[in-house]
Amino acid sequence: MKDIFVLGIESSCDETAASVVKNGREVLSNIVNSQIDIHKLYGGVVPEIASRNHIQNISEVTKLAVKEANITFEDVDAVACTYGPGLVGALLVGLSYGKALSFAMNKPLVGTNHIEGHIAANYITHSDLKPPFICVMMSGGNTQIIHVKDYTDFEVLGKTRDDAVGEAFDKVARIMDLGYPGGPKIDELGKNGQANIELPKTHFENLDFSFSGIKTAVINLHHKNPDVNKSDLCKSFEKTIAEILVENVKKSIEKTNINTIVLAGGVSANSYIREEFMKLENAKVYMPDLKLCTDNAAMIASAGYYNYIAGKISDLTLNAKPDLKL
Ligand code: KG4
């Protein structure tokens, strides 16, 4: 069978990324230009600045991805672009660039959902992984439990009713003056701490989540007692978050009888949360390689490949959808 090369393009937030993936699983190149150093001056992503930087970087990043893959633009079978969810101005840069490439090269355009991309990061890391499975999506903008029935067939079983889990990490870190992005900072500090501070958990009958209560509790605690040991607070925060996530996964295993569990999204890089999931009994747990947890275009090319072979091709009227759902 002929090899299929998908060029992935990702610009939904503050990473300008392009990648070539062969047959959905083999990464030939994975270029990520991160704007973290620019946005950390402001304590978070400034959408307008993100869009401007994407414009400056997109062409070079894409050309480099094709060059490093050792192929030519002619060899590309399809162009997969993130078209949502994300920041609208940021999305429009990668999408417009991808549409122009698709038109100029006469190659199919595959509009790709960023959340599907995070799930697909696991197909790259684990060659044996196939649907069906339960995915715990934990990123900066989304927290969901997803029944992945097939490569392009999803059912959301539960989702956050307020903050995304990564958002809670970032807000807590900001209050503690740890800098942006907060997740990795909390991860580092927590390694030297004790989980000795009780924090609240919100439970629902169904598989929904809430992270605003725990976020507010940490913020209040830090305000009332600025001398609180930061490492202990970080570890206690991570422990409570891990418990909330694991409890919901156990409920979803009971509900679906599926015990293949897949972690996805930036927070799945958290070392404590990874360890806690490894302890899950009677389940097979998969997690993405650390460099594929946060935003990248290899995951978009992989998800794009599965949409492409399923015949899910977009036309050039495709627009950015900041609140795109699965
Ligand atoms: O998946 P992602 O790159 O962006 C979205 O698609 O939303 O996730 C970014 C989020 C940020 O909130 C960041 O703080 C968090 O992932 N994150 C982490 C870690 N690395 C990144 N959170 C906890 N521990 C980490 N090691």
XYZ file of C-alpha atoms and ligand atoms in Angstrom:
352
model
C 0.000 0.000 0.000
C 1.213 3.521 -0.798
C 2.509 5.530 2.177
C 0.382 8.527 3.124
C 2.149 11.724 4.179
C 0.079 14.287 6.065
C 1.388 17.778 6.705
C -0.049 19.036 10.034
C -0.329 22.720 10.926
C -1.183 23.957 14.434
C -1.594 27.550 15.661
C -4.515 27.454 18.108
C -2.757 29.183 21.006
C 0.877 30.197 21.508
C 2.740 27.499 19.567
C 3.337 27.794 15.819
C 3.853 24.208 14.736
C 4.132 22.068 11.613
C 4.892 18.390 11.195
C 4.917 15.598 8.635
C 3.550 12.244 9.790
C 3.643 9.044 7.708
C 0.615 6.729 7.817
C -0.786 8.464 10.901
C 1.800 7.095 13.303
C 5.375 7.792 12.191
C 6.663 11.306 12.870
C 9.089 12.441 10.157
C 9.410 15.978 11.509
C 7.884 17.949 14.371
C 8.712 21.657 14.467
C 7.325 23.718 17.351
C 8.043 27.413 17.702
C 6.900 28.302 21.210
C 6.011 31.850 22.208
C 6.207 31.137 25.945
C 9.116 33.533 26.463
C 7.093 36.362 24.900
C 3.846 35.734 26.794
C 5.392 35.047 30.181
C 6.149 38.777 30.433
C 2.356 39.277 30.654
C 1.552 36.293 32.893
C -0.484 34.554 30.171
C -1.172 34.406 26.445
C -2.015 37.774 24.837
C -4.164 36.775 21.818
C -3.171 39.658 19.520
C 0.543 39.103 20.156
C 0.085 35.367 19.548
C -1.534 36.013 16.141
C 1.225 38.408 15.069
C 3.938 35.933 16.004
C 2.162 33.105 14.202
C 2.154 35.253 11.053
C 5.886 35.847 11.371
C 6.706 32.173 11.961
C 4.217 30.042 10.041
C 5.943 29.999 6.678
C 9.416 29.170 8.010
C 8.093 26.541 10.430
C 6.115 24.781 7.684
C 8.983 24.786 5.191
C 11.304 23.418 7.865
C 8.850 20.618 8.682
C 8.784 19.484 5.045
C 12.566 19.802 4.704
C 13.302 17.854 7.910
C 10.905 15.124 6.810
C 13.089 14.702 3.744
C 10.154 14.987 1.369
C 8.905 17.729 -0.955
C 5.561 19.562 -0.919
C 4.667 17.413 -3.948
C 4.877 14.272 -1.787
C 2.309 15.566 0.716
C -1.040 13.735 0.384
C -3.134 16.046 2.577
C -2.828 19.224 4.640
C -4.357 18.928 8.118
C -4.980 22.211 9.936
C -6.352 22.921 13.374
C -9.549 24.979 12.921
C -10.722 24.959 16.571
C -11.057 25.180 19.486
C -8.636 27.962 20.332
C -8.020 31.687 19.958
C -9.759 32.853 16.799
C -6.976 35.149 15.557
C -4.337 32.507 16.233
C -6.359 29.741 14.545
C -6.930 31.889 11.463
C -3.201 32.168 10.765
C -2.511 28.410 10.534
C -5.829 27.712 8.840
C -5.402 30.429 6.198
C -1.865 29.261 5.523
C -3.021 25.645 5.225
C -5.891 26.618 2.916
C -3.505 28.554 0.683
C -1.111 25.588 0.547
C -3.933 23.184 -0.196
C -5.196 25.403 -3.025
C -1.753 26.093 -4.498
C -0.635 22.449 -4.373
C -4.038 21.015 -5.250
C -3.962 18.770 -2.177
C -6.950 17.936 0.036
C -7.521 20.122 3.106
C -8.463 18.304 6.323
C -9.843 20.658 8.991
C -8.807 19.078 12.273
C -10.223 19.448 15.779
C -7.473 20.317 18.260
C -9.001 17.986 20.882
C -8.862 15.067 18.418
C -5.222 16.007 17.945
C -4.449 15.644 21.657
C -6.058 12.193 21.613
C -4.051 11.215 18.509
C -0.756 12.111 20.262
C -1.208 8.684 21.848
C -1.369 6.891 18.468
C 2.105 8.260 17.770
C 3.480 7.196 21.156
C 1.829 3.747 21.282
C 1.829 1.744 18.062
C -0.520 -0.863 19.630
C -3.214 1.613 20.694
C -6.543 1.341 18.875
C -10.063 2.516 19.766
C -12.272 1.877 21.659
C -10.932 3.484 24.823
C -11.708 6.123 27.427
C -9.728 9.344 27.064
C -9.165 11.790 29.908
C -8.621 15.071 28.108
C -6.831 17.479 30.428
C -5.539 20.580 28.714
C -5.402 24.321 29.207
C -8.751 24.895 27.523
C -10.603 21.581 27.958
C -11.271 18.900 30.523
C -13.436 16.026 29.373
C -13.933 12.294 29.669
C -14.383 10.980 26.150
C -15.490 7.597 24.900
C -13.361 7.180 21.768
C -15.499 4.662 19.877
C -13.431 4.810 16.723
C -10.738 7.030 15.208
C -13.313 9.630 14.160
C -16.242 8.742 16.432
C -16.410 10.292 19.904
C -18.900 10.622 22.742
C -18.257 13.099 25.538
C -19.243 11.347 28.790
C -18.439 14.221 31.137
C -16.825 17.645 31.102
C -15.851 20.510 33.345
C -18.658 22.823 34.406
C -16.255 25.717 34.987
C -12.453 25.909 34.688
C -10.367 23.514 32.630
C -7.841 21.691 34.772
C -4.844 23.380 33.078
C -6.501 26.753 33.636
C -6.737 25.931 37.373
C -3.014 25.032 37.406
C -2.119 28.299 35.646
C -4.317 30.511 37.865
C -3.065 28.928 41.082
C 0.540 29.332 39.904
C -0.056 32.952 39.008
C -1.387 33.769 42.510
C 1.665 32.046 43.989
C 3.929 34.130 41.715
C 5.373 31.046 40.071
C 5.227 32.448 36.520
C 3.662 31.233 33.250
C 2.837 28.529 32.268
C 2.026 27.440 35.777
C 1.577 23.699 35.326
C 5.262 22.797 34.920
C 6.211 25.114 37.831
C 3.696 23.459 40.174
C 4.968 20.074 38.988
C 8.572 21.001 39.925
C 7.767 22.598 43.294
C 5.381 19.825 44.271
C 8.162 17.235 43.965
C 9.682 18.517 47.240
C 6.386 18.927 49.082
C 4.052 16.925 51.330
C 0.374 16.575 50.461
C -0.633 17.690 53.971
C -3.226 20.379 53.171
C -6.878 19.402 52.849
C -8.527 20.890 49.744
C -12.157 20.644 48.580
C -13.473 18.321 45.870
C -16.773 18.837 44.070
C -18.661 15.655 43.176
C -21.428 15.211 40.632
C -23.755 12.292 40.005
C -22.608 12.135 36.409
C -19.066 12.299 35.013
C -18.751 16.107 35.065
C -15.912 17.948 36.767
C -15.501 21.237 38.608
C -12.147 22.838 39.367
C -13.159 26.354 40.424
C -13.731 25.327 44.094
C -10.264 23.885 44.574
C -8.703 26.791 42.657
C -10.462 29.360 44.889
C -9.553 27.395 48.029
C -5.843 27.458 47.128
C -5.999 31.150 46.234
C -7.767 32.016 49.544
C -5.356 29.924 51.547
C -2.393 31.627 49.938
C -3.879 35.103 50.516
C -4.736 34.419 54.169
C -1.442 32.724 54.890
C 1.269 33.925 52.464
C 3.881 31.977 54.470
C 2.248 28.645 53.691
C 4.852 26.208 52.363
C 4.516 26.519 48.577
C 5.831 23.026 47.865
C 3.277 21.500 50.240
C 0.506 23.566 48.682
C 1.533 22.500 45.166
C 1.694 18.825 46.153
C -1.666 18.991 47.951
C -3.206 20.691 44.905
C -1.822 18.028 42.546
C -2.955 15.217 44.842
C -6.530 16.536 45.033
C -6.684 17.125 41.261
C -5.354 13.597 40.627
C -8.012 12.157 42.971
C -10.790 14.048 41.165
C -9.565 12.781 37.773
C -9.005 9.184 38.898
C -12.412 8.987 40.664
C -14.168 10.033 37.462
C -12.183 7.561 35.400
C -13.198 4.743 37.749
C -16.841 5.793 37.310
C -16.427 5.840 33.539
C -14.923 2.330 33.552
C -17.976 1.120 35.503
C -20.329 2.889 33.102
C -18.769 1.679 29.853
C -16.989 -1.546 30.834
C -13.986 -0.238 28.911
C -10.753 -0.393 30.855
C -8.302 1.020 28.328
C -7.560 4.505 29.632
C -5.735 7.155 27.622
C -4.469 10.462 29.019
C -4.205 13.516 26.778
C -3.499 17.263 26.863
C -0.889 19.442 28.555
C -1.700 18.423 32.139
C -1.031 14.786 31.236
C 2.654 15.857 31.383
C 2.295 16.260 35.162
C 4.616 13.770 36.838
C 2.443 13.252 39.943
C -0.755 12.734 37.909
C 1.065 10.276 35.625
C 2.253 8.268 38.641
C -1.229 8.185 40.166
C -2.752 6.917 36.913
C -0.112 4.201 36.681
C -1.486 2.837 39.984
C -4.987 2.394 38.549
C -5.962 -1.242 39.045
C -7.618 -3.453 36.434
C -6.974 -0.934 33.679
C -4.439 -0.508 30.920
C -3.246 3.090 30.986
C -1.618 4.913 28.056
C -0.117 8.386 28.152
C 1.565 10.473 25.471
C 5.299 10.941 25.269
C 6.107 14.103 27.288
C 6.947 16.218 24.232
C 3.597 15.322 22.632
C 1.459 16.263 25.684
C 1.457 19.990 24.958
C 0.519 21.607 21.647
C 2.306 20.307 18.551
C 1.444 19.601 14.925
C 2.403 15.913 14.824
C -0.777 15.152 16.773
C -2.762 17.239 14.249
C -1.205 15.361 11.323
C -2.052 12.036 13.007
C -5.685 13.016 13.684
C -5.817 14.500 10.172
C -4.648 11.190 8.694
C -7.567 9.300 10.279
C -10.035 11.928 9.039
C -8.443 11.817 5.591
C -8.743 8.041 5.219
C -12.328 8.286 6.515
C -13.041 10.706 3.633
C -13.590 13.705 5.925
C -12.210 16.373 3.607
C -12.900 20.088 4.075
C -13.458 22.725 1.442
C -11.838 26.131 1.238
C -14.791 27.852 2.929
C -13.725 26.247 6.212
C -13.583 28.904 8.937
C -11.921 28.982 12.364
C -14.260 27.864 15.176
C -12.950 29.059 18.550
C -15.527 27.001 20.499
C -15.442 23.866 18.314
C -16.671 20.772 20.185
C -15.865 17.134 19.565
O -2.795 20.929 25.941
P -2.146 22.241 26.121
O -0.762 22.445 25.576
O -3.002 23.408 25.561
C -4.326 23.315 25.200
O -4.588 22.687 24.172
O -5.159 23.845 25.976
O -2.157 22.484 27.663
C -1.538 23.561 28.268
C -1.771 23.394 29.753
C -1.345 24.629 30.545
O -2.407 24.948 31.410
C -0.119 24.138 31.292
O 0.052 24.783 32.545
C -0.436 22.653 31.472
O -1.003 22.286 30.255
N 0.767 21.862 31.751
C 0.966 21.207 32.899
C 2.247 20.615 32.814
N 2.775 20.912 31.594
C 1.840 21.694 30.957
N 0.184 21.083 33.993
C 0.658 20.368 35.020
N 1.886 19.771 35.025
C 2.695 19.866 33.941
N 3.904 19.276 33.952
